[in-house]
Coordinates of N, CA and C in Angstrom, one line a residue:
X493 N 192.7 98.0 100.6 CA 193.2 99.2 100.1 C 192.4 100.4 100.7
X494 N 193.2 101.3 101.4 CA 192.5 102.4 102.1 C 192.2 103.5 101.2
X495 N 191.1 104.2 101.4 CA 190.7 105.3 100.6 C 191.4 106.6 101.0
X496 N 191.9 107.4 100.1 CA 192.6 108.6 100.4 C 191.5 109.7 100.6
X497 N 192.0 110.9 101.0 CA 191.1 112.0 101.2 C 190.5 112.5 99.8
X498 N 191.3 112.4 98.8 CA 190.9 112.8 97.5 C 189.8 111.9 97.0
X499 N 189.9 110.5 97.2 CA 188.9 109.6 96.8 C 187.6 109.9 97.5
X500 N 187.7 110.2 98.8 CA 186.5 110.5 99.6 C 185.8 111.8 99.1
X501 N 186.6 112.8 98.8 CA 186.1 114.1 98.3 C 185.4 113.9 96.9
X502 N 186.1 113.1 96.0 CA 185.6 112.8 94.7 C 184.2 112.1 94.8
X503 N 184.2 111.1 95.7 CA 182.9 110.3 95.9 C 181.8 111.2 96.4
X504 N 182.2 112.1 97.3 CA 181.2 113.0 97.9 C 180.7 114.0 96.9
X505 N 181.6 114.5 96.0 CA 181.2 115.4 95.0 C 180.3 114.7 93.9
X506 N 180.6 113.4 93.7 CA 179.8 112.7 92.7 C 178.4 112.5 93.3
X507 N 178.3 112.3 94.6 CA 177.0 112.1 95.2 C 176.2 113.4 95.3
X508 N 176.9 114.5 95.8 CA 176.3 115.7 96.1 C 176.3 116.7 94.9
X509 N 177.0 116.4 93.9 CA 177.2 117.3 92.7 C 178.2 118.4 93.1
X510 N 177.8 119.6 93.1 CA 178.7 120.7 93.5 C 178.8 120.9 95.0
X511 N 178.0 120.1 95.7 CA 178.1 120.3 97.2 C 176.7 120.4 97.8
X512 N 176.6 121.0 98.9 CA 175.3 121.1 99.5 C 174.5 122.2 98.8
X513 N 173.2 122.3 99.1 CA 172.3 123.3 98.5 C 172.8 124.7 98.8
X514 N 173.3 125.0 100.0 CA 173.7 126.3 100.3 C 174.9 126.7 99.5
X515 N 175.8 125.8 99.3 CA 177.0 126.0 98.5 C 176.6 126.2 97.1
X516 N 175.7 125.5 96.6 CA 175.2 125.7 95.2 C 174.7 127.1 95.0
X517 N 173.8 127.5 95.9 CA 173.3 128.9 95.8 C 174.4 130.0 95.9
X518 N 175.3 129.8 96.8 CA 176.4 130.7 96.8 C 177.2 130.7 95.5
X519 N 177.4 129.5 95.0 CA 178.2 129.4 93.7 C 177.4 130.1 92.6
X520 N 176.0 129.9 92.6 CA 175.2 130.5 91.6 C 175.3 132.1 91.7
X521 N 175.2 132.6 93.0 CA 175.2 134.0 93.2 C 176.6 134.6 92.8
X522 N 177.7 133.9 93.1 CA 179.0 134.4 92.7 C 179.2 134.4 91.2
X523 N 178.7 133.3 90.6 CA 178.8 133.2 89.1 C 178.0 134.3 88.4
X524 N 176.8 134.6 89.0 CA 175.9 135.6 88.4 C 176.5 137.0 88.6
X525 N 177.0 137.2 89.8 CA 177.6 138.5 90.1 C 178.9 138.8 89.2
X526 N 179.7 137.7 89.0 CA 180.9 137.8 88.2 C 180.5 138.0 86.8
X527 N 179.5 137.3 86.3 CA 179.0 137.5 84.9 C 178.5 138.9 84.7
X528 N 177.7 139.4 85.6 CA 177.1 140.8 85.5 C 178.2 141.9 85.6
X529 N 179.1 141.7 86.5 CA 180.1 142.8 86.8 C 181.4 142.8 85.9
X530 N 181.6 141.6 85.3 CA 182.8 141.5 84.5 C 182.6 142.0 83.1
X531 N 183.1 143.2 82.8 CA 183.0 143.8 81.5 C 184.1 143.4 80.5
X532 N 185.2 142.8 81.1 CA 186.4 142.5 80.3 C 186.2 141.2 79.5
X533 N 185.2 140.5 79.7 CA 185.2 139.1 79.1 C 184.6 139.3 77.7
X534 N 185.1 138.3 76.9 CA 184.7 138.3 75.5 C 183.2 137.7 75.4
X535 N 182.7 137.7 74.1 CA 181.4 137.2 73.9 C 181.3 135.7 74.2
X536 N 182.4 134.9 73.8 CA 182.4 133.5 74.1 C 182.5 133.2 75.5
X537 N 183.3 134.0 76.3 CA 183.4 133.8 77.7 C 182.1 134.1 78.4
X538 N 181.5 135.2 77.9 CA 180.2 135.6 78.5 C 179.2 134.5 78.3
X539 N 179.1 134.0 77.1 CA 178.1 132.9 76.8 C 178.5 131.7 77.6
X540 N 179.8 131.4 77.8 CA 180.2 130.2 78.6 C 179.7 130.4 80.0
X541 N 180.0 131.6 80.5 CA 179.6 131.9 81.9 C 178.1 131.9 82.1
X542 N 177.4 132.4 81.0 CA 175.9 132.3 81.0 C 175.4 130.9 81.0
X543 N 176.0 130.0 80.2 CA 175.6 128.6 80.2 C 176.0 127.9 81.5
X544 N 177.1 128.4 82.1 CA 177.5 127.8 83.4 C 176.4 128.2 84.5
X545 N 176.0 129.5 84.4 CA 174.9 130.0 85.4 C 173.7 129.2 85.2
X546 N 173.3 129.0 83.9 CA 172.1 128.2 83.6 C 172.2 126.7 84.1
X547 N 173.4 126.2 83.9 CA 173.7 124.8 84.4 C 173.5 124.8 86.0
X548 N 174.2 125.7 86.6 CA 174.1 125.8 88.1 C 172.6 126.0 88.5
X549 N 171.9 126.9 87.8 CA 170.5 127.2 88.1 C 169.7 125.9 87.9
X550 N 169.9 125.2 86.8 CA 169.2 123.9 86.6 C 169.5 122.9 87.8
X551 N 170.8 122.9 88.2 CA 171.1 122.0 89.3 C 170.3 122.4 90.6
X552 N 170.2 123.7 90.8 CA 169.5 124.2 92.0 C 168.0 123.9 91.9
X553 N 167.5 124.1 90.7 CA 166.1 123.7 90.5 C 165.8 122.2 90.7
X554 N 166.8 121.5 90.1 CA 166.7 120.0 90.3 C 166.7 119.7 91.8
X555 N 167.7 120.3 92.5 CA 167.8 120.1 93.9 C 166.5 120.5 94.7
X556 N 165.9 121.6 94.2 CA 164.7 122.1 94.9 C 163.5 121.1 94.6
X557 N 163.5 120.7 93.3 CA 162.4 119.7 93.0 C 162.6 118.4 93.8
X558 N 163.9 118.0 93.9 CA 164.2 116.8 94.7 C 163.8 117.0 96.1
X559 N 164.1 118.2 96.7 CA 163.7 118.5 98.1 C 162.2 118.5 98.2
X560 N 161.5 119.1 97.2 CA 160.0 119.2 97.2 C 159.4 117.8 97.1
X561 N 160.0 117.0 96.2 CA 159.5 115.6 96.1 C 159.8 114.8 97.4
X562 N 160.9 115.1 98.0 CA 161.2 114.4 99.3 C 160.2 114.9 100.4
X563 N 159.9 116.2 100.4 CA 158.9 116.8 101.3 C 157.5 116.1 101.1
X564 N 157.2 116.1 99.8 CA 155.9 115.4 99.5 C 155.9 114.0 99.9
X565 N 157.0 113.3 99.6 CA 157.1 111.9 100.0 C 157.0 111.7 101.5
X566 N 157.7 112.6 102.2 CA 157.6 112.6 103.7 C 156.2 112.9 104.2
X567 N 155.6 113.8 103.5 CA 154.2 114.1 103.9 C 153.3 112.9 103.7
X568 N 153.4 112.3 102.5 CA 152.6 111.1 102.3 C 152.9 110.0 103.3
X569 N 154.3 109.8 103.5 CA 154.6 108.8 104.5 C 154.0 109.1 105.9
X570 N 154.1 110.4 106.2 CA 153.5 110.9 107.5 C 152.0 110.5 107.6
X571 N 151.3 110.8 106.4 CA 149.8 110.5 106.4 C 149.6 109.0 106.5
X572 N 150.5 108.2 105.7 CA 150.4 106.8 105.8 C 150.6 106.3 107.2
X573 N 151.7 106.9 107.9 CA 151.9 106.4 109.2 C 150.8 106.8 110.2
X574 N 150.2 108.0 109.9 CA 149.0 108.4 110.7 C 147.8 107.4 110.5
X575 N 147.6 107.1 109.2 CA 146.6 106.1 108.9 C 146.9 104.7 109.5
X576 N 148.2 104.3 109.4 CA 148.6 103.1 110.0 C 148.4 103.1 111.5
X577 N 148.8 104.2 112.1 CA 148.7 104.4 113.5 C 147.2 104.3 114.0
X578 N 146.3 105.0 113.2 CA 144.9 104.9 113.5 C 144.4 103.5 113.3
X579 N 144.8 102.8 112.3 CA 144.4 101.4 112.1 C 144.9 100.5 113.2
X580 N 146.1 100.7 113.6 CA 146.7 99.9 114.7 C 145.9 100.2 116.0
X581 N 145.6 101.5 116.2 CA 144.8 101.9 117.4 C 143.4 101.2 117.4
X582 N 142.8 101.3 116.2 CA 141.5 100.7 116.0 C 141.5 99.2 116.3
X583 N 142.6 98.5 115.7 CA 142.7 97.1 115.9 C 143.0 96.8 117.4
X584 N 143.8 97.7 118.0 CA 144.1 97.4 119.4 C 142.8 97.5 120.3
X585 N 142.0 98.5 120.0 CA 140.7 98.6 120.7 C 139.8 97.4 120.4
X586 N 139.8 97.0 119.1 CA 139.0 95.8 118.8 C 139.5 94.6 119.5
X587 N 140.8 94.5 119.6 CA 141.4 93.3 120.3 C 141.1 93.4 121.7
X588 N 141.1 94.6 122.3 CA 140.8 94.7 123.8 C 139.3 94.3 124.0
X589 N 138.5 94.8 123.1 CA 137.0 94.4 123.2 C 136.9 92.9 123.1
X590 N 137.6 92.3 122.1 CA 137.5 90.9 121.9 C 138.0 90.1 123.1
X591 N 139.1 90.7 123.7 CA 139.6 90.0 124.9 C 138.6 90.0 126.0
X592 N 137.9 91.2 126.2 CA 136.9 91.3 127.3 C 135.8 90.3 127.0
X593 N 135.4 90.2 125.7 CA 134.3 89.3 125.3 C 134.7 87.9 125.5
X594 N 136.0 87.5 125.1 CA 136.5 86.2 125.3 C 136.6 85.8 126.8
X595 N 137.0 86.8 127.6 CA 137.0 86.6 129.1 C 135.7 86.2 129.6
X596 N 134.6 87.0 129.2 CA 133.3 86.7 129.6 C 132.8 85.3 129.1
X597 N 133.2 85.0 127.9 CA 132.8 83.7 127.3 C 133.6 82.6 128.1
X598 N 134.8 82.9 128.5 CA 135.6 81.9 129.3 C 134.9 81.7 130.6
X599 N 134.5 82.8 131.3 CA 133.8 82.6 132.6 C 132.5 81.8 132.4
X600 N 131.7 82.1 131.3 CA 130.5 81.4 131.0 C 130.8 79.9 130.7
X601 N 131.9 79.7 129.9 CA 132.2 78.3 129.6 C 132.6 77.5 130.8
X602 N 133.4 78.2 131.7 CA 133.8 77.5 133.0 C 132.5 77.2 133.8
X603 N 131.6 78.1 133.8 CA 130.3 77.9 134.6 C 129.6 76.7 134.0
X604 N 129.5 76.7 132.7 CA 128.8 75.6 132.0 C 129.5 74.3 132.3
X605 N 130.8 74.3 132.2 CA 131.6 73.1 132.5 C 131.3 72.6 133.9
X606 N 131.4 73.5 134.9 CA 131.1 73.1 136.3 C 129.7 72.6 136.4
X607 N 128.7 73.2 135.8 CA 127.4 72.7 135.8 C 127.3 71.3 135.2
X608 N 128.0 71.1 134.1 CA 127.9 69.8 133.5 C 128.6 68.7 134.4
X609 N 129.7 69.1 135.0 CA 130.3 68.1 136.0 C 129.3 67.8 137.1
X610 N 128.7 68.8 137.7 CA 127.7 68.6 138.7 C 126.5 67.7 138.2
X611 N 126.1 68.0 137.0 CA 125.0 67.3 136.4 C 125.4 65.8 136.2
X612 N 126.6 65.6 135.7 CA 127.1 64.2 135.5 C 127.2 63.5 136.8
X613 N 127.7 64.2 137.9 CA 127.7 63.5 139.2 C 126.3 63.2 139.7
X614 N 125.4 64.1 139.5 CA 124.0 63.9 139.9 C 123.4 62.8 139.1
X615 N 123.7 62.8 137.8 CA 123.1 61.8 136.9 C 123.6 60.4 137.3
X616 N 124.9 60.3 137.7 CA 125.4 59.0 138.1 C 124.6 58.5 139.4
X617 N 124.4 59.4 140.3 CA 123.7 59.0 141.5 C 122.2 58.7 141.2
X618 N 121.6 59.5 140.3 CA 120.2 59.2 139.9 C 120.1 57.9 139.2
X619 N 121.0 57.6 138.3 CA 121.0 56.4 137.5 C 121.0 55.1 138.4
X620 N 121.5 55.2 139.6 CA 121.5 54.1 140.5 C 120.1 53.7 140.9
X621 N 119.2 54.6 140.9 CA 117.8 54.3 141.3 C 116.9 54.2 140.1
X622 N 115.8 53.5 140.3 CA 114.9 53.3 139.1 C 114.3 54.6 138.7
X623 N 113.8 54.6 137.4 CA 113.3 55.8 136.8 C 111.9 56.1 137.4
X624 N 111.4 57.2 137.0 CA 110.1 57.7 137.6 C 108.9 56.7 137.2
X625 N 108.9 56.2 136.0 CA 107.9 55.3 135.5 C 107.9 54.1 136.4
X626 N 109.1 53.5 136.5 CA 109.1 52.3 137.3 C 108.7 52.5 138.8
X627 N 109.2 53.7 139.3 CA 108.9 54.0 140.7 C 107.4 54.3 140.8
X628 N 106.8 54.9 139.8 CA 105.3 55.2 139.9 C 104.6 53.8 139.8
X629 N 105.0 52.9 139.0 CA 104.4 51.6 138.9 C 104.5 50.9 140.2
X630 N 105.7 51.0 140.8 CA 105.9 50.3 142.1 C 105.1 50.9 143.2
X631 N 104.9 52.2 143.2 CA 104.1 52.9 144.2 C 102.6 52.5 144.0
X632 N 102.2 52.5 142.7 CA 100.8 52.0 142.4 C 100.6 50.6 142.9
X633 N 101.6 49.7 142.6 CA 101.5 48.3 143.1 C 101.4 48.3 144.6
X634 N 102.3 49.0 145.3 CA 102.2 49.0 146.7 C 100.9 49.6 147.3
X635 N 100.4 50.6 146.6 CA 99.1 51.2 147.0 C 98.0 50.2 146.9
X636 N 98.1 49.5 145.7 CA 97.1 48.4 145.5 C 97.2 47.3 146.5
X637 N 98.4 46.9 146.9 CA 98.6 45.9 147.9 C 98.2 46.4 149.2
X638 N 98.5 47.7 149.5 CA 98.0 48.3 150.8 C 96.5 48.3 150.9
X639 N 95.9 48.6 149.7 CA 94.4 48.6 149.7 C 93.8 47.2 150.0
X640 N 94.5 46.2 149.3 CA 94.1 44.8 149.5 C 94.3 44.4 151.0
X641 N 95.4 44.8 151.5 CA 95.7 44.5 152.9 C 94.7 45.2 153.9
X642 N 94.3 46.5 153.5 CA 93.3 47.2 154.3 C 92.0 46.5 154.3
X643 N 91.6 46.1 153.0 CA 90.3 45.3 152.9 C 90.4 44.0 153.6
X644 N 91.5 43.3 153.6 CA 91.7 42.0 154.3 C 91.6 42.3 155.8
X645 N 92.2 43.4 156.2 CA 92.2 43.7 157.7 C 90.8 44.0 158.1
X646 N 90.0 44.7 157.3 CA 88.7 45.0 157.6 C 87.8 43.8 157.6
X647 N 88.0 42.9 156.6 CA 87.3 41.6 156.6 C 87.6 40.8 157.8
X648 N 88.9 40.7 158.1 CA 89.3 39.9 159.3 C 88.8 40.6 160.6
X649 N 88.8 41.9 160.6 CA 88.2 42.6 161.8 C 86.7 42.2 162.0
X650 N 86.0 42.2 160.9 CA 84.6 41.9 160.9 C 84.4 40.4 161.4
X651 N 85.3 39.6 160.8 CA 85.3 38.1 161.2 C 85.6 37.9 162.6
X652 N 86.6 38.6 163.1 CA 87.0 38.5 164.5 C 85.8 39.0 165.4
X653 N 85.2 40.1 165.0 CA 84.1 40.7 165.7 C 82.9 39.7 165.8
X654 N 82.7 39.1 164.6 CA 81.6 38.1 164.5 C 81.9 36.9 165.4
X655 N 83.2 36.4 165.3 CA 83.6 35.3 166.2 C 83.6 35.6 167.6
X656 N 83.9 36.9 168.0 CA 83.8 37.3 169.4 C 82.4 37.3 169.9
X657 N 81.5 37.8 169.0 CA 80.1 37.7 169.3 C 79.6 36.3 169.5
X658 N 80.0 35.5 168.5 CA 79.6 34.1 168.6 C 80.2 33.4 169.9
X659 N 81.5 33.8 170.2 CA 82.1 33.3 171.4 C 81.4 33.7 172.7
X660 N 81.0 35.0 172.6 CA 80.2 35.6 173.8 C 78.9 34.8 173.9
X661 N 78.3 34.6 172.8 CA 77.0 33.9 172.8 C 77.2 32.4 173.3
X662 N 78.3 31.8 172.8 CA 78.7 30.5 173.3 C 78.9 30.5 174.8
X663 N 79.7 31.4 175.2 CA 80.0 31.5 176.7 C 78.7 31.7 177.5
X664 N 77.8 32.6 176.9 CA 76.5 32.8 177.6 C 75.7 31.5 177.6
X665 N 75.7 30.8 176.4 CA 75.0 29.6 176.3 C 75.5 28.5 177.3
X666 N 76.9 28.5 177.4 CA 77.5 27.5 178.3 C 77.1 27.9 179.7
X667 N 77.1 29.2 180.1 CA 76.8 29.6 181.4 C 75.3 29.2 181.7
X668 N 74.5 29.4 180.7 CA 73.1 29.1 181.0 C 72.9 27.6 181.1
X669 N 73.7 26.8 180.3 CA 73.6 25.4 180.3 C 74.2 24.9 181.7
X670 N 75.2 25.5 182.1 CA 75.8 25.1 183.4 C 74.8 25.4 184.5
X671 N 74.1 26.6 184.4 CA 73.2 26.9 185.4 C 72.0 25.9 185.4
X672 N 71.6 25.5 184.2 CA 70.5 24.5 184.1 C 71.0 23.2 184.7
X673 N 72.2 22.8 184.4 CA 72.8 21.6 184.9 C 72.8 21.6 186.5
X674 N 73.2 22.8 187.0 CA 73.3 22.9 188.4 C 71.9 22.8 189.0
X675 N 71.0 23.5 188.3 CA 69.6 23.4 188.8 C 69.1 21.9 188.8
X676 N 69.5 21.3 187.7 CA 69.1 19.9 187.5 C 69.7 19.0 188.6
X677 N 71.0 19.3 188.9 CA 71.7 18.5 190.0 C 71.0 18.8 191.3
X678 N 70.7 20.0 191.5 CA 70.0 20.4 192.8 C 68.7 19.7 192.9
X679 N 68.0 19.7 191.7 CA 66.7 19.0 191.7 C 66.9 17.5 192.0
X680 N 67.9 16.9 191.4 CA 68.1 15.5 191.6 C 68.5 15.2 193.0
X681 N 69.3 16.0 193.6 CA 69.7 15.9 195.0 C 68.5 16.0 195.9
X682 N 67.7 17.0 195.6 CA 66.5 17.2 196.4 C 65.6 16.0 196.3
X683 N 65.5 15.5 195.1 CA 64.6 14.3 194.9 C 65.1 13.1 195.6
X684 N 66.4 12.9 195.6 CA 67.0 11.8 196.3 C 66.8 11.9 197.8
X685 N 67.0 13.1 198.3 CA 66.9 13.4 199.7 C 65.4 13.1 200.2
X686 N 64.5 13.5 199.4 CA 63.1 13.3 199.8 C 62.7 11.8 199.7
X687 N 63.4 11.1 198.8 CA 63.1 9.7 198.7 C 63.8 9.0 199.8
X688 N 64.9 9.4 200.3 CA 65.5 8.7 201.4 C 64.7 9.0 202.7
X689 N 64.2 10.1 202.8 CA 63.4 10.5 203.9 C 62.1 9.7 204.0
X690 N 61.5 9.4 202.9 CA 60.3 8.7 202.8 C 60.5 7.2 203.1
X691 N 61.6 6.7 202.9 CA 61.9 5.3 203.2 C 62.2 5.2 204.6

């Protein structure tokens, strides 16, 4: 069912009362002027007009109070929005600072992770070899063995030197013995020759 123009106007008047604020003031002014300038009206008509003026005036006052309340409400809403805007701006700045902090922490965490990966790789390589204590013991054992070998070498060198001297002495003794034997042979030959000559 479609609404007619009268229904629309009736609804509008119910919502707006006598109409807009400007029309109310004009209506108040006209009623007041008519009430003041009209001398022909009776006491009852004058009182009815007076009550009509008071009614219109109360409607204007109510409209003004409503407007003032709306203005106050809009002002409070404006302050709330300003506070909300300030809070949002503060939170945005805080969030930006946190983002910068988290970015720095992310860079640090990536560096730590990379270092851990390198450490794990190095640890795997290092774990293939014996630890320091075992290596130190092995080095000490090798040094001890080397010292023993050095002492053995020195002993053997002394022994070889002693044997060389003994060998030299033996060779010298053999040479002297050979010389003696040769002398003895010569003496024997000379003795045989002189015996043959004497016969």
